[in-house]
């Protein structure tokens, strides 16, 4: 693991931040999880636009703006030196006193971690994962806007904990109205009558970059797509369900709450999209060298 911190890249076990950083004390900050495929940062512009919008939404000024972030991301990826990697870019509110007031923090802190990540064991990508409906609901936008990729992931962590305690691989989070929002760190897609369906951001989904890519690849392939509110009914009526995320990849779902989805195994649509995604990812991206 390599970490960019305070102006230089260091080994992971050398990287330390002060305990008064408000990212640590209050989860005050924003982040991105990015992929390096074949020495290119996948859809870097989209990640920069999203973190910039999130930072603005929470009144956080990024030192040096997205130009500085780009430089940090590429330098950290180069230092790790791997052809394929996972990058975690964090902008925290920075150091302040023991009070929640963000104005106590004069300058935001930028951290970038380059490493490898495995959200599910690789064999599950072949068989599909099991999900359970979480009792934790996704907070509405006027509580904690799900479009801001903030450091406050307690809701996500508790949903994942609940799913794992029940022996499942992943949680399905609904919003307060009972509509599907997303999974703990991934967006949800359903296939019904050949149409690709995914919940809109207004229902509590992060505007995922893998999600956007899948929608674009499907459209380019002539497959119909639709963003619309969905419930558990739609999951059981679907022929296929899968998740998308930078860390997770494109992950088939085989069951929800112990009930098989479709044939209970990855279907043809997810296979085709995985292949299209891999082809696209091999050619798209900002070179790290
Ligand atoms: N939802 C949440 C809550 C996430 O943390 C992530 C991972 N960043 C996603 C969805 C998927 O988004 P992306 O494809 O941009 O990684």
Tab-separated table of C-alpha atoms and ligand atoms in Angstrom:
chain	number	residue	atom	x	y	z
A	1	UNK	CA	0.000	0.000	0.000
A	2	UNK	CA	1.138	3.511	-0.861
A	3	UNK	CA	-0.301	6.670	0.674
A	4	UNK	CA	-0.095	10.306	-0.386
A	5	UNK	CA	-0.224	12.478	2.742
A	6	UNK	CA	1.016	15.970	3.564
A	7	UNK	CA	2.716	16.473	0.213
A	8	UNK	CA	4.496	13.153	-0.333
A	9	UNK	CA	3.958	9.446	-0.988
A	10	UNK	CA	4.869	6.988	1.770
A	11	UNK	CA	4.338	3.322	2.666
A	12	UNK	CA	0.963	2.525	4.171
A	13	UNK	CA	2.306	1.681	7.630
A	14	UNK	CA	4.049	5.059	7.832
A	15	UNK	CA	0.925	7.134	7.165
A	16	UNK	CA	-0.588	8.805	10.256
A	17	UNK	CA	-3.160	11.551	10.672
A	18	UNK	CA	-3.777	13.597	13.862
A	19	UNK	CA	-6.701	12.506	16.061
A	20	UNK	CA	-8.240	15.983	15.845
A	21	UNK	CA	-8.922	15.576	12.117
A	22	UNK	CA	-12.672	16.079	11.722
A	23	UNK	CA	-12.811	13.281	9.166
A	24	UNK	CA	-11.907	10.952	12.053
A	25	UNK	CA	-13.897	12.731	14.798
A	26	UNK	CA	-17.111	13.418	12.862
A	27	UNK	CA	-16.955	11.710	9.466
A	28	UNK	CA	-16.768	15.229	8.036
A	29	UNK	CA	-15.411	15.004	4.505
A	30	UNK	CA	-15.876	13.389	1.090
A	31	UNK	CA	-14.141	10.583	-0.778
A	32	UNK	CA	-13.863	8.645	-4.021
A	33	UNK	CA	-13.059	5.012	-4.743
A	34	UNK	CA	-11.409	4.658	-8.150
A	35	UNK	CA	-10.036	1.871	-10.291
A	36	UNK	CA	-6.794	1.632	-12.205
A	37	UNK	CA	-7.190	-0.737	-15.174
A	38	UNK	CA	-4.127	-1.377	-17.366
A	39	UNK	CA	-2.292	1.639	-15.840
A	40	UNK	CA	-5.161	4.036	-16.504
A	41	UNK	CA	-7.420	5.685	-13.946
A	42	UNK	CA	-10.922	4.716	-15.034
A	43	UNK	CA	-13.228	7.695	-15.707
A	44	UNK	CA	-11.088	10.083	-13.676
A	45	UNK	CA	-12.990	13.163	-14.909
A	46	UNK	CA	-16.247	11.719	-13.584
A	47	UNK	CA	-14.691	11.005	-10.181
A	48	UNK	CA	-13.250	14.530	-10.021
A	49	UNK	CA	-16.604	16.061	-10.954
A	50	UNK	CA	-18.396	14.001	-8.288
A	51	UNK	CA	-15.993	14.818	-5.445
A	52	UNK	CA	-16.011	18.475	-6.473
A	53	UNK	CA	-19.837	18.606	-6.405
A	54	UNK	CA	-19.919	16.760	-3.058
A	55	UNK	CA	-17.336	19.103	-1.530
A	56	UNK	CA	-19.336	22.134	-2.695
A	57	UNK	CA	-22.530	20.637	-1.275
A	58	UNK	CA	-20.945	20.406	2.188
A	59	UNK	CA	-19.088	23.734	1.975
A	60	UNK	CA	-15.648	22.150	1.869
A	61	UNK	CA	-12.896	23.928	-0.025
A	62	UNK	CA	-10.403	21.541	-1.623
A	63	UNK	CA	-6.882	22.994	-1.425
A	64	UNK	CA	-5.702	23.419	-5.013
A	65	UNK	CA	-9.060	22.236	-6.361
A	66	UNK	CA	-9.471	19.263	-8.666
A	67	UNK	CA	-6.171	19.995	-10.455
A	68	UNK	CA	-4.359	19.264	-7.189
A	69	UNK	CA	-6.447	16.124	-6.667
A	70	UNK	CA	-5.609	14.824	-10.144
A	71	UNK	CA	-1.900	15.233	-9.489
A	72	UNK	CA	-2.189	13.443	-6.133
A	73	UNK	CA	-4.171	10.541	-7.619
A	74	UNK	CA	-1.722	9.960	-10.482
A	75	UNK	CA	1.354	10.278	-8.245
A	76	UNK	CA	-0.028	7.742	-5.758
A	77	UNK	CA	-1.016	5.288	-8.513
A	78	UNK	CA	2.485	5.569	-10.041
A	79	UNK	CA	4.100	4.972	-6.649
A	80	UNK	CA	2.166	1.720	-6.182
A	81	UNK	CA	3.251	0.777	-9.684
A	82	UNK	CA	0.605	-1.917	-10.238
A	83	UNK	CA	-1.165	-2.280	-13.607
A	84	UNK	CA	-4.480	-2.749	-11.805
A	85	UNK	CA	-5.280	-1.147	-8.460
A	86	UNK	CA	-7.875	0.513	-6.278
A	87	UNK	CA	-7.455	4.161	-5.265
A	88	UNK	CA	-9.140	5.799	-2.302
A	89	UNK	CA	-9.087	9.577	-2.454
A	90	UNK	CA	-10.214	11.295	0.762
A	91	UNK	CA	-10.701	14.994	1.451
A	92	UNK	CA	-11.424	15.500	5.144
A	93	UNK	CA	-12.393	18.763	6.819
A	94	UNK	CA	-8.920	18.706	8.378
A	95	UNK	CA	-7.662	19.393	11.869
A	96	UNK	CA	-9.830	21.347	14.310
A	97	UNK	CA	-10.594	21.283	18.014
A	98	UNK	CA	-12.898	18.970	19.910
A	99	UNK	CA	-16.044	20.580	18.583
A	100	UNK	CA	-18.156	19.720	15.568
A	101	UNK	CA	-17.868	23.263	14.131
A	102	UNK	CA	-16.269	22.935	10.665
A	103	UNK	CA	-15.094	26.560	10.833
A	104	UNK	CA	-12.573	25.368	13.449
A	105	UNK	CA	-10.752	23.554	10.629
A	106	UNK	CA	-8.745	26.076	8.594
A	107	UNK	CA	-7.570	23.720	5.855
A	108	UNK	CA	-8.947	20.500	4.392
A	109	UNK	CA	-6.692	17.427	4.345
A	110	UNK	CA	-6.110	15.402	1.181
A	111	UNK	CA	-5.181	11.721	1.487
A	112	UNK	CA	-4.863	9.178	-1.318
A	113	UNK	CA	-4.415	5.449	-0.722
A	114	UNK	CA	-3.381	3.091	-3.517
A	115	UNK	CA	-3.840	-0.610	-2.851
A	116	UNK	CA	-5.908	-3.621	-3.893
A	117	UNK	CA	-9.432	-4.328	-2.708
A	118	UNK	CA	-11.604	-7.426	-2.650
A	119	UNK	CA	-15.170	-6.798	-1.571
A	120	UNK	CA	-16.384	-10.363	-2.284
A	121	UNK	CA	-14.438	-13.619	-2.621
A	122	UNK	CA	-13.730	-14.172	-6.369
A	123	UNK	CA	-15.781	-17.413	-6.556
A	124	UNK	CA	-18.918	-15.408	-5.679
A	125	UNK	CA	-18.508	-13.437	-8.899
A	126	UNK	CA	-19.116	-16.743	-10.720
A	127	UNK	CA	-21.994	-18.046	-8.572
A	128	UNK	CA	-23.642	-14.744	-7.624
A	129	UNK	CA	-23.987	-13.232	-4.157
A	130	UNK	CA	-26.782	-13.580	-1.617
A	131	UNK	CA	-28.505	-10.453	-0.309
A	132	UNK	CA	-30.898	-9.697	2.535
A	133	UNK	CA	-33.181	-6.700	2.863
A	134	UNK	CA	-31.729	-4.430	5.526
A	135	UNK	CA	-33.780	-3.080	8.417
A	136	UNK	CA	-31.600	0.042	8.071
A	137	UNK	CA	-33.176	2.479	5.619
A	138	UNK	CA	-31.174	4.848	3.423
A	139	UNK	CA	-31.411	8.369	4.935
A	140	UNK	CA	-33.363	10.846	2.777
A	141	UNK	CA	-31.589	13.719	1.035
A	142	UNK	CA	-32.676	16.231	3.700
A	143	UNK	CA	-31.010	14.085	6.401
A	144	UNK	CA	-27.807	12.948	4.660
A	145	UNK	CA	-27.850	13.415	0.900
A	146	UNK	CA	-26.932	10.045	-0.673
A	147	UNK	CA	-25.506	11.894	-3.685
A	148	UNK	CA	-22.732	13.269	-1.459
A	149	UNK	CA	-20.106	10.537	-1.118
A	150	UNK	CA	-19.373	11.606	2.436
A	151	UNK	CA	-17.111	9.974	5.019
A	152	UNK	CA	-20.246	9.213	7.036
A	153	UNK	CA	-20.751	5.527	6.166
A	154	UNK	CA	-22.265	4.334	9.452
A	155	UNK	CA	-25.587	3.555	7.766
A	156	UNK	CA	-23.768	1.519	5.079
A	157	UNK	CA	-21.549	-0.259	7.620
A	158	UNK	CA	-24.484	-1.255	9.841
A	159	UNK	CA	-26.461	-2.592	6.872
A	160	UNK	CA	-23.437	-4.686	5.844
A	161	UNK	CA	-22.932	-5.919	9.434
A	162	UNK	CA	-26.571	-6.992	9.637
A	163	UNK	CA	-26.336	-8.873	6.328
A	164	UNK	CA	-23.100	-10.650	7.324
A	165	UNK	CA	-24.568	-11.647	10.716
A	166	UNK	CA	-27.426	-13.286	8.849
A	167	UNK	CA	-24.956	-15.239	6.723
A	168	UNK	CA	-25.609	-13.190	3.576
A	169	UNK	CA	-23.002	-11.464	1.423
A	170	UNK	CA	-24.661	-8.085	0.996
A	171	UNK	CA	-27.489	-5.813	2.140
A	172	UNK	CA	-30.294	-4.335	0.066
A	173	UNK	CA	-31.139	-0.889	1.423
A	174	UNK	CA	-34.602	0.583	0.929
A	175	UNK	CA	-35.503	4.224	1.411
A	176	UNK	CA	-38.113	5.441	3.925
A	177	UNK	CA	-40.891	4.820	1.363
A	178	UNK	CA	-39.796	1.198	0.873
A	179	UNK	CA	-38.301	1.709	-2.568
A	180	UNK	CA	-34.929	0.190	-3.417
A	181	UNK	CA	-32.069	2.658	-2.899
A	182	UNK	CA	-28.850	0.632	-3.353
A	183	UNK	CA	-26.536	-1.909	-1.705
A	184	UNK	CA	-24.007	-1.015	1.022
A	185	UNK	CA	-21.361	0.225	-1.442
A	186	UNK	CA	-22.863	-0.464	-4.856
A	187	UNK	CA	-25.794	0.399	-7.115
A	188	UNK	CA	-28.547	-2.090	-7.975
A	189	UNK	CA	-29.712	-3.164	-11.452
A	190	UNK	CA	-32.649	-5.428	-12.386
A	191	UNK	CA	-33.401	-7.067	-15.724
A	192	UNK	CA	-37.084	-7.489	-16.569
A	193	UNK	CA	-38.469	-8.376	-20.000
A	194	UNK	CA	-35.058	-7.533	-21.458
A	195	UNK	CA	-35.078	-3.996	-19.988
A	196	UNK	CA	-32.316	-2.833	-17.633
A	197	UNK	CA	-33.852	-1.054	-14.618
A	198	UNK	CA	-32.100	0.910	-11.880
A	199	UNK	CA	-33.387	3.252	-9.139
A	200	UNK	CA	-32.938	7.004	-9.638
A	201	UNK	CA	-30.732	9.076	-7.310
A	202	UNK	CA	-33.878	10.600	-5.779
A	203	UNK	CA	-34.674	7.171	-4.280
A	204	UNK	CA	-31.385	7.171	-2.361
A	205	UNK	CA	-28.821	5.910	-4.870
A	206	UNK	CA	-25.361	7.351	-5.270
A	207	UNK	CA	-24.841	8.521	-8.855
A	208	UNK	CA	-22.419	5.664	-9.400
A	209	UNK	CA	-19.788	5.898	-12.102
A	210	UNK	CA	-19.942	2.159	-12.817
A	211	UNK	CA	-23.742	2.545	-12.954
A	212	UNK	CA	-23.431	5.307	-15.537
A	213	UNK	CA	-20.963	3.230	-17.563
A	214	UNK	CA	-23.309	0.219	-17.561
A	215	UNK	CA	-26.231	2.407	-18.692
A	216	UNK	CA	-24.078	3.793	-21.528
A	217	UNK	CA	-22.755	0.373	-22.589
A	218	UNK	CA	-26.283	-1.077	-22.631
A	219	UNK	CA	-27.583	1.846	-24.681
A	220	UNK	CA	-24.688	1.496	-27.145
A	221	UNK	CA	-25.621	-2.185	-27.485
A	222	UNK	CA	-29.240	-1.259	-28.294
A	223	UNK	CA	-30.556	-2.622	-24.967
A	224	UNK	CA	-33.359	-0.556	-23.419
A	225	UNK	CA	-32.646	1.015	-19.999
A	226	UNK	CA	-34.863	2.877	-17.551
A	227	UNK	CA	-34.315	4.720	-14.256
A	228	UNK	CA	-37.441	4.180	-12.158
A	229	UNK	CA	-38.575	3.463	-8.604
A	230	UNK	CA	-38.352	-0.224	-7.764
A	231	UNK	CA	-39.392	-2.420	-4.841
A	232	UNK	CA	-38.693	-5.941	-3.564
A	233	UNK	CA	-41.518	-7.127	-5.841
A	234	UNK	CA	-39.446	-6.091	-8.839
A	235	UNK	CA	-36.451	-8.073	-7.579
A	236	UNK	CA	-38.493	-11.276	-7.443
A	237	UNK	CA	-40.100	-10.515	-10.806
A	238	UNK	CA	-36.678	-9.920	-12.399
A	239	UNK	CA	-34.823	-12.481	-14.492
A	240	UNK	CA	-31.475	-11.084	-13.286
A	241	UNK	CA	-30.212	-8.712	-10.606
A	242	UNK	CA	-26.690	-7.362	-10.293
A	243	UNK	CA	-24.700	-4.710	-8.444
A	244	UNK	CA	-22.204	-2.185	-9.784
A	245	UNK	CA	-19.386	-0.307	-8.057
A	246	UNK	CA	-15.773	0.738	-8.539
A	247	UNK	CA	-14.658	-1.524	-5.704
A	248	UNK	CA	-17.193	-4.308	-6.252
A	249	UNK	CA	-17.190	-4.447	-10.071
A	250	UNK	CA	-20.263	-5.938	-11.779
A	251	UNK	CA	-21.599	-8.529	-9.362
A	252	UNK	CA	-24.439	-10.974	-10.086
A	253	UNK	CA	-26.995	-11.493	-7.276
A	254	UNK	CA	-28.416	-14.993	-6.885
A	255	UNK	CA	-30.914	-14.529	-4.040
A	256	UNK	CA	-32.738	-12.043	-1.840
A	257	UNK	CA	-33.943	-13.021	1.643
A	258	UNK	CA	-33.337	-16.693	0.879
A	259	UNK	CA	-35.423	-16.683	-2.318
A	260	UNK	CA	-33.749	-17.325	-5.673
A	261	UNK	CA	-33.729	-14.554	-8.263
A	262	UNK	CA	-34.447	-15.797	-11.796
A	263	UNK	CA	-32.671	-19.129	-12.159
A	264	UNK	CA	-30.605	-18.491	-9.020
A	265	UNK	CA	-27.405	-18.076	-11.037
A	266	UNK	CA	-25.749	-15.335	-13.130
A	267	UNK	CA	-27.677	-14.810	-16.378
A	268	UNK	CA	-26.771	-13.830	-19.946
A	269	UNK	CA	-27.299	-10.065	-19.526
A	270	UNK	CA	-24.832	-9.705	-16.659
A	271	UNK	CA	-22.301	-11.879	-18.525
A	272	UNK	CA	-22.541	-9.706	-21.618
A	273	UNK	CA	-22.218	-6.513	-19.595
A	274	UNK	CA	-19.208	-7.841	-17.670
A	275	UNK	CA	-17.456	-8.559	-20.967
A	276	UNK	CA	-18.417	-5.192	-22.472
A	277	UNK	CA	-17.265	-3.467	-19.297
A	278	UNK	CA	-13.885	-5.249	-19.302
A	279	UNK	CA	-13.327	-4.312	-22.960
A	280	UNK	CA	-14.237	-0.682	-22.265
A	281	UNK	CA	-12.114	-0.502	-19.094
A	282	UNK	CA	-9.068	-1.835	-20.946
A	283	UNK	CA	-9.092	1.144	-23.305
A	284	UNK	CA	-10.648	4.042	-21.347
A	285	UNK	CA	-8.925	6.133	-18.707
A	286	UNK	CA	-6.251	8.650	-17.797
A	287	UNK	CA	-2.760	7.091	-18.121
A	288	UNK	CA	-0.863	7.105	-14.815
A	289	UNK	CA	2.548	7.305	-16.541
B	1	LIG	N1	-23.321	3.455	-3.704
B	1	LIG	C1	-22.486	3.625	-2.664
B	1	LIG	C2	-23.055	3.946	-1.335
B	1	LIG	C3	-21.100	3.505	-2.845
B	1	LIG	O1	-20.268	3.678	-1.813
B	1	LIG	C4	-20.588	3.167	-4.124
B	1	LIG	C5	-19.114	2.984	-4.320
B	1	LIG	N2	-18.492	4.204	-4.611
B	1	LIG	C6	-21.496	3.008	-5.187
B	1	LIG	C7	-22.856	3.154	-4.940
B	1	LIG	C8	-21.007	2.714	-6.585
B	1	LIG	O2	-20.481	3.883	-7.175
B	1	LIG	P1	-19.248	3.834	-8.203
B	1	LIG	O3	-19.682	2.989	-9.340
B	1	LIG	O4	-19.037	5.254	-8.576
B	1	LIG	O5	-18.092	3.250	-7.473
